[in-house]
Coordinates of C-alpha atoms in Angstrom, one line a residue:
L26 CA -27.9 -1.6 -158.1
G27 CA -31.1 -2.8 -159.6
L28 CA -33.3 -1.4 -156.8
E29 CA -37.1 -1.5 -157.2
G30 CA -39.8 0.6 -155.5
I31 CA -37.4 3.5 -155.0
S32 CA -38.3 6.3 -152.6
F33 CA -36.4 9.0 -150.8
L34 CA -34.5 7.9 -147.7
S35 CA -34.8 11.4 -146.2
P36 CA -37.5 13.4 -147.9
A37 CA -37.2 17.1 -148.0
A38 CA -40.6 18.9 -147.4
G39 CA -41.6 21.7 -149.7
P40 CA -42.2 25.2 -148.4
R41 CA -44.7 25.3 -145.6
Q42 CA -48.0 26.6 -146.8
V43 CA -51.5 27.3 -145.3
K44 CA -55.0 27.8 -146.6
I45 CA -56.6 31.1 -145.5
V46 CA -60.4 31.1 -145.5
V47 CA -62.3 34.3 -144.9
F48 CA -66.0 35.1 -145.1
V49 CA -67.0 38.4 -146.7
P50 CA -70.2 40.1 -148.0
V51 CA -70.7 39.1 -151.6
D52 CA -70.1 42.6 -153.1
E53 CA -66.7 42.9 -151.3
A54 CA -65.2 39.5 -152.2
A55 CA -63.3 40.8 -155.2
C56 CA -61.7 43.6 -153.1
V57 CA -60.6 41.2 -150.4
L58 CA -59.1 38.9 -153.1
L59 CA -57.0 41.7 -154.6
A60 CA -55.7 42.7 -151.2
M61 CA -54.8 39.2 -150.1
S62 CA -53.1 38.5 -153.4
A63 CA -51.0 41.7 -153.2
A64 CA -49.8 40.6 -149.7
G65 CA -48.6 37.2 -151.0
A66 CA -51.5 34.8 -151.1
G67 CA -52.9 33.0 -154.1
H68 CA -49.7 31.9 -155.9
I69 CA -49.8 28.4 -157.3
G70 CA -47.1 27.5 -159.8
L71 CA -47.1 30.0 -162.7
Y72 CA -50.5 31.5 -161.6
D73 CA -51.4 34.2 -159.2
H74 CA -54.7 35.6 -157.7
C75 CA -55.7 31.9 -157.3
A76 CA -58.8 31.6 -155.1
Y77 CA -62.0 29.7 -154.6
F78 CA -65.3 31.4 -154.0
G79 CA -68.3 29.7 -152.4
T80 CA -71.6 31.3 -151.4
G81 CA -73.6 30.9 -148.3
V82 CA -75.2 32.8 -145.4
G83 CA -73.4 34.3 -142.5
V84 CA -75.2 34.6 -139.2
F85 CA -74.3 36.8 -136.3
R86 CA -75.7 39.2 -133.7
P87 CA -73.9 42.4 -132.8
L88 CA -73.6 42.8 -129.0
P89 CA -73.7 46.1 -127.1
G90 CA -70.6 48.2 -127.9
A91 CA -70.2 46.7 -131.4
R92 CA -70.1 48.8 -134.5
P93 CA -71.6 46.5 -137.2
A94 CA -71.2 47.3 -140.8
V95 CA -74.4 45.3 -141.4
G96 CA -77.4 45.0 -139.1
A97 CA -78.3 46.4 -135.7
T98 CA -77.1 45.8 -132.2
G99 CA -79.0 43.0 -130.4
R100 CA -80.6 41.6 -133.6
I101 CA -79.6 38.3 -135.3
E102 CA -78.6 39.0 -138.9
H103 CA -78.5 36.7 -141.9
V104 CA -76.2 38.1 -144.6
P105 CA -75.3 36.6 -148.0
E106 CA -71.6 36.0 -147.9
T107 CA -68.8 34.6 -150.1
R108 CA -66.3 32.1 -148.7
V109 CA -62.9 33.1 -150.0
E110 CA -60.1 30.4 -149.9
M111 CA -56.5 31.2 -150.8
I112 CA -53.2 29.4 -150.5
A113 CA -50.3 31.3 -148.9
P114 CA -46.7 30.7 -147.6
E115 CA -46.8 30.2 -143.8
A116 CA -44.4 33.2 -143.5
A117 CA -46.8 35.5 -145.3
V118 CA -49.8 34.8 -143.0
P119 CA -49.4 38.0 -140.9
A120 CA -49.2 40.2 -143.9
V121 CA -52.1 38.5 -145.7
I122 CA -54.3 38.7 -142.6
A123 CA -53.4 42.4 -142.1
A124 CA -54.2 43.2 -145.8
M125 CA -57.5 41.4 -145.5
R126 CA -58.5 43.3 -142.4
E127 CA -57.6 46.6 -144.0
V128 CA -60.3 46.2 -146.7
H129 CA -62.8 43.9 -145.1
P130 CA -66.0 45.8 -144.1
Y131 CA -66.7 43.8 -141.0
E132 CA -65.4 44.9 -137.6
E133 CA -64.6 41.3 -136.7
P134 CA -64.0 39.3 -139.9
A135 CA -64.4 35.5 -139.6
C136 CA -61.1 34.0 -140.7
D137 CA -59.6 30.5 -140.5
V138 CA -55.9 29.5 -141.2
H139 CA -55.4 25.8 -142.0
P140 CA -51.9 24.3 -142.2
L141 CA -51.3 22.1 -145.2
V142 CA -49.3 19.0 -145.7
T143 CA -46.9 19.7 -148.5
A144 CA -45.6 17.1 -150.9
P145 CA -41.9 16.3 -150.7
A146 CA -39.8 18.6 -152.9
G147 CA -36.8 16.2 -153.3
G148 CA -34.7 14.6 -150.6
L149 CA -31.4 12.9 -149.7
G150 CA -30.5 9.3 -150.5
C151 CA -32.9 6.6 -151.6
L152 CA -34.5 3.4 -150.4
G153 CA -35.4 0.4 -152.5
T154 CA -35.5 -3.4 -152.6
V155 CA -33.5 -6.2 -154.3
A156 CA -34.0 -9.9 -154.6
P157 CA -33.0 -11.4 -151.3
M158 CA -29.3 -12.4 -151.3
A159 CA -26.5 -13.0 -148.8
L160 CA -24.4 -10.0 -147.9
P161 CA -21.2 -11.2 -149.7
A162 CA -23.1 -11.7 -152.9
F163 CA -24.7 -8.3 -152.6
A164 CA -21.4 -6.6 -151.9
R165 CA -19.8 -8.3 -155.0
Q166 CA -22.8 -7.2 -157.1
A167 CA -22.5 -3.6 -155.9
A168 CA -18.7 -3.5 -156.5
A169 CA -19.2 -4.7 -160.0
A170 CA -21.9 -2.2 -160.8
F171 CA -19.7 0.7 -159.7
K172 CA -16.4 -0.8 -160.8
A173 CA -15.1 -0.4 -157.3
D174 CA -13.7 -2.3 -154.4
A175 CA -16.3 -2.9 -151.7
R176 CA -15.5 -2.6 -148.0
V177 CA -18.1 -4.3 -145.9
S178 CA -18.7 -3.5 -142.2
G179 CA -21.7 -3.4 -139.8
R180 CA -23.7 -6.5 -139.2
A181 CA -26.4 -8.0 -141.4
R182 CA -29.2 -9.8 -139.5
G183 CA -30.1 -11.9 -142.5
K184 CA -30.3 -11.7 -146.2
I185 CA -30.1 -8.3 -147.9
R186 CA -33.5 -7.2 -149.3
K187 CA -34.1 -3.5 -148.4
V188 CA -31.3 -1.3 -149.3
A189 CA -30.5 2.4 -148.5
V190 CA -28.2 4.3 -150.9
V191 CA -26.4 7.6 -150.1
P192 CA -23.6 8.7 -152.5
G193 CA -20.5 10.3 -151.0
S194 CA -20.2 10.4 -147.3
G195 CA -23.5 8.9 -146.2
G196 CA -22.9 8.1 -142.5
S197 CA -25.0 11.1 -141.5
L198 CA -28.1 9.2 -142.8
L199 CA -27.3 5.9 -141.1
R200 CA -30.0 6.4 -138.5
E201 CA -32.6 7.1 -141.2
A202 CA -31.6 3.9 -142.9
V203 CA -32.0 2.0 -139.7
R204 CA -35.4 3.6 -139.0
A205 CA -36.5 2.7 -142.5
G206 CA -35.7 -1.0 -141.8
A207 CA -32.8 -1.2 -144.4
D208 CA -30.7 -4.3 -144.3
A209 CA -27.8 -2.5 -145.9
L210 CA -26.5 1.0 -146.5
V211 CA -24.5 1.5 -149.7
T212 CA -22.4 4.6 -149.6
G213 CA -19.1 6.1 -150.5
E214 CA -17.6 6.2 -147.1
I215 CA -18.5 6.4 -143.4
R216 CA -16.6 7.3 -140.3
Y217 CA -15.3 4.8 -137.7
H218 CA -17.9 5.5 -135.1
Q219 CA -20.7 5.3 -137.6
M220 CA -19.3 1.9 -138.6
R221 CA -19.5 0.8 -135.0
E222 CA -23.0 2.2 -134.7
A223 CA -24.1 0.1 -137.7
E224 CA -22.8 -3.0 -135.9
H225 CA -25.0 -2.3 -132.9
A226 CA -28.0 -1.4 -135.0
G227 CA -27.8 -4.6 -137.1
I228 CA -27.3 -3.0 -140.5
A229 CA -24.6 -3.8 -143.0
V230 CA -22.6 -1.1 -144.7
V231 CA -21.1 -1.4 -148.1
E232 CA -18.5 1.4 -148.9
L233 CA -17.6 1.8 -152.6
G234 CA -15.4 4.9 -152.3
H235 CA -16.5 8.5 -152.3
D236 CA -15.7 9.2 -155.9
R237 CA -17.1 5.9 -157.2
S238 CA -20.4 6.4 -155.5
E239 CA -20.9 9.8 -157.0
M240 CA -19.7 9.1 -160.6
P241 CA -23.1 8.0 -161.9
A242 CA -24.4 11.6 -161.3
V243 CA -21.7 13.1 -163.6
G244 CA -23.5 12.3 -166.8
L245 CA -26.9 13.4 -165.4
L246 CA -25.4 16.8 -164.3
V247 CA -23.7 17.3 -167.7
N248 CA -27.1 16.8 -169.5
V249 CA -28.9 19.2 -167.1
I250 CA -26.2 21.9 -167.6
R251 CA -26.1 21.5 -171.3
T252 CA -29.8 21.6 -171.7
G253 CA -30.1 24.7 -169.5
L254 CA -27.4 26.5 -171.5
A255 CA -29.0 25.6 -174.8
A256 CA -32.4 26.8 -173.5
E257 CA -30.7 30.2 -172.8
G258 CA -29.1 30.3 -176.3
R259 CA -25.6 30.0 -174.9
S260 CA -22.8 28.1 -176.4
V261 CA -20.5 27.1 -173.6
P262 CA -18.3 24.0 -173.6
V263 CA -19.0 21.6 -170.7
G264 CA -16.0 19.5 -169.6
Y265 CA -16.5 16.4 -167.6
Y266 CA -14.4 13.6 -166.1
Q267 CA -14.5 10.2 -167.8
E268 CA -12.7 7.2 -166.4
P269 CA -9.9 6.2 -168.8
P270 CA -9.2 2.6 -170.0
A271 CA -6.7 0.8 -167.7
G272 CA -3.2 2.0 -168.1
R273 CA -4.1 5.4 -169.6
P274 CA -4.0 8.8 -168.0
V275 CA -7.1 10.5 -166.7
A276 CA -8.9 12.4 -169.4
A277 CA -11.4 15.3 -169.4
R278 CA -14.0 15.1 -172.2
R279 CA -16.0 17.9 -173.7

């Protein structure tokens, strides 16, 4: 379609992660690191036991009834400590905290858990821009690009510039397209009530056919599968659909 500035229409967030920060006497930092790692913290890509150590001074005063590992009740203590920072999946936090407490020498370890904003790990549909043009011209251009017949519905408020694209049955992402300020949604097909919703929302819909809108992915998937099989040392033929010339039967290529 010649879109520029493409981004995901509906980004999918990666796994929810946190950063766990704990303060521990310098000589015990390695022990705490090992315990937290065994419980699921410190995995980044193809590395584990990932952590950051920073040094400083911990200050505290044990109150009556406390059982301090360092210092005496009623006296302010200054203790050299290591700040240990580790990444962990949100679901692993209880286990990581429990493992840390099991080996930490303090009665009340100082610990922080910070939620992290994770980068999108993919998404559904895309959003981009084209040179401003009238809806009929844009629909003709889309039909030609996909060798399809375009069915136009909805309501364009002006020229088409920002375009949302969802292959297959894309009506479920119509509202995301409206929120994103798209002038048109290009998809394979939508339902009747989604078509009427597009009219009320002031967005045009260009339907190209379920199969036509998904055909551009076939070649990409073939390459992914073949590359993966080759990397595993496997020789497996991969068949794929290829549109035949006019007047000839449908063919499957290998």
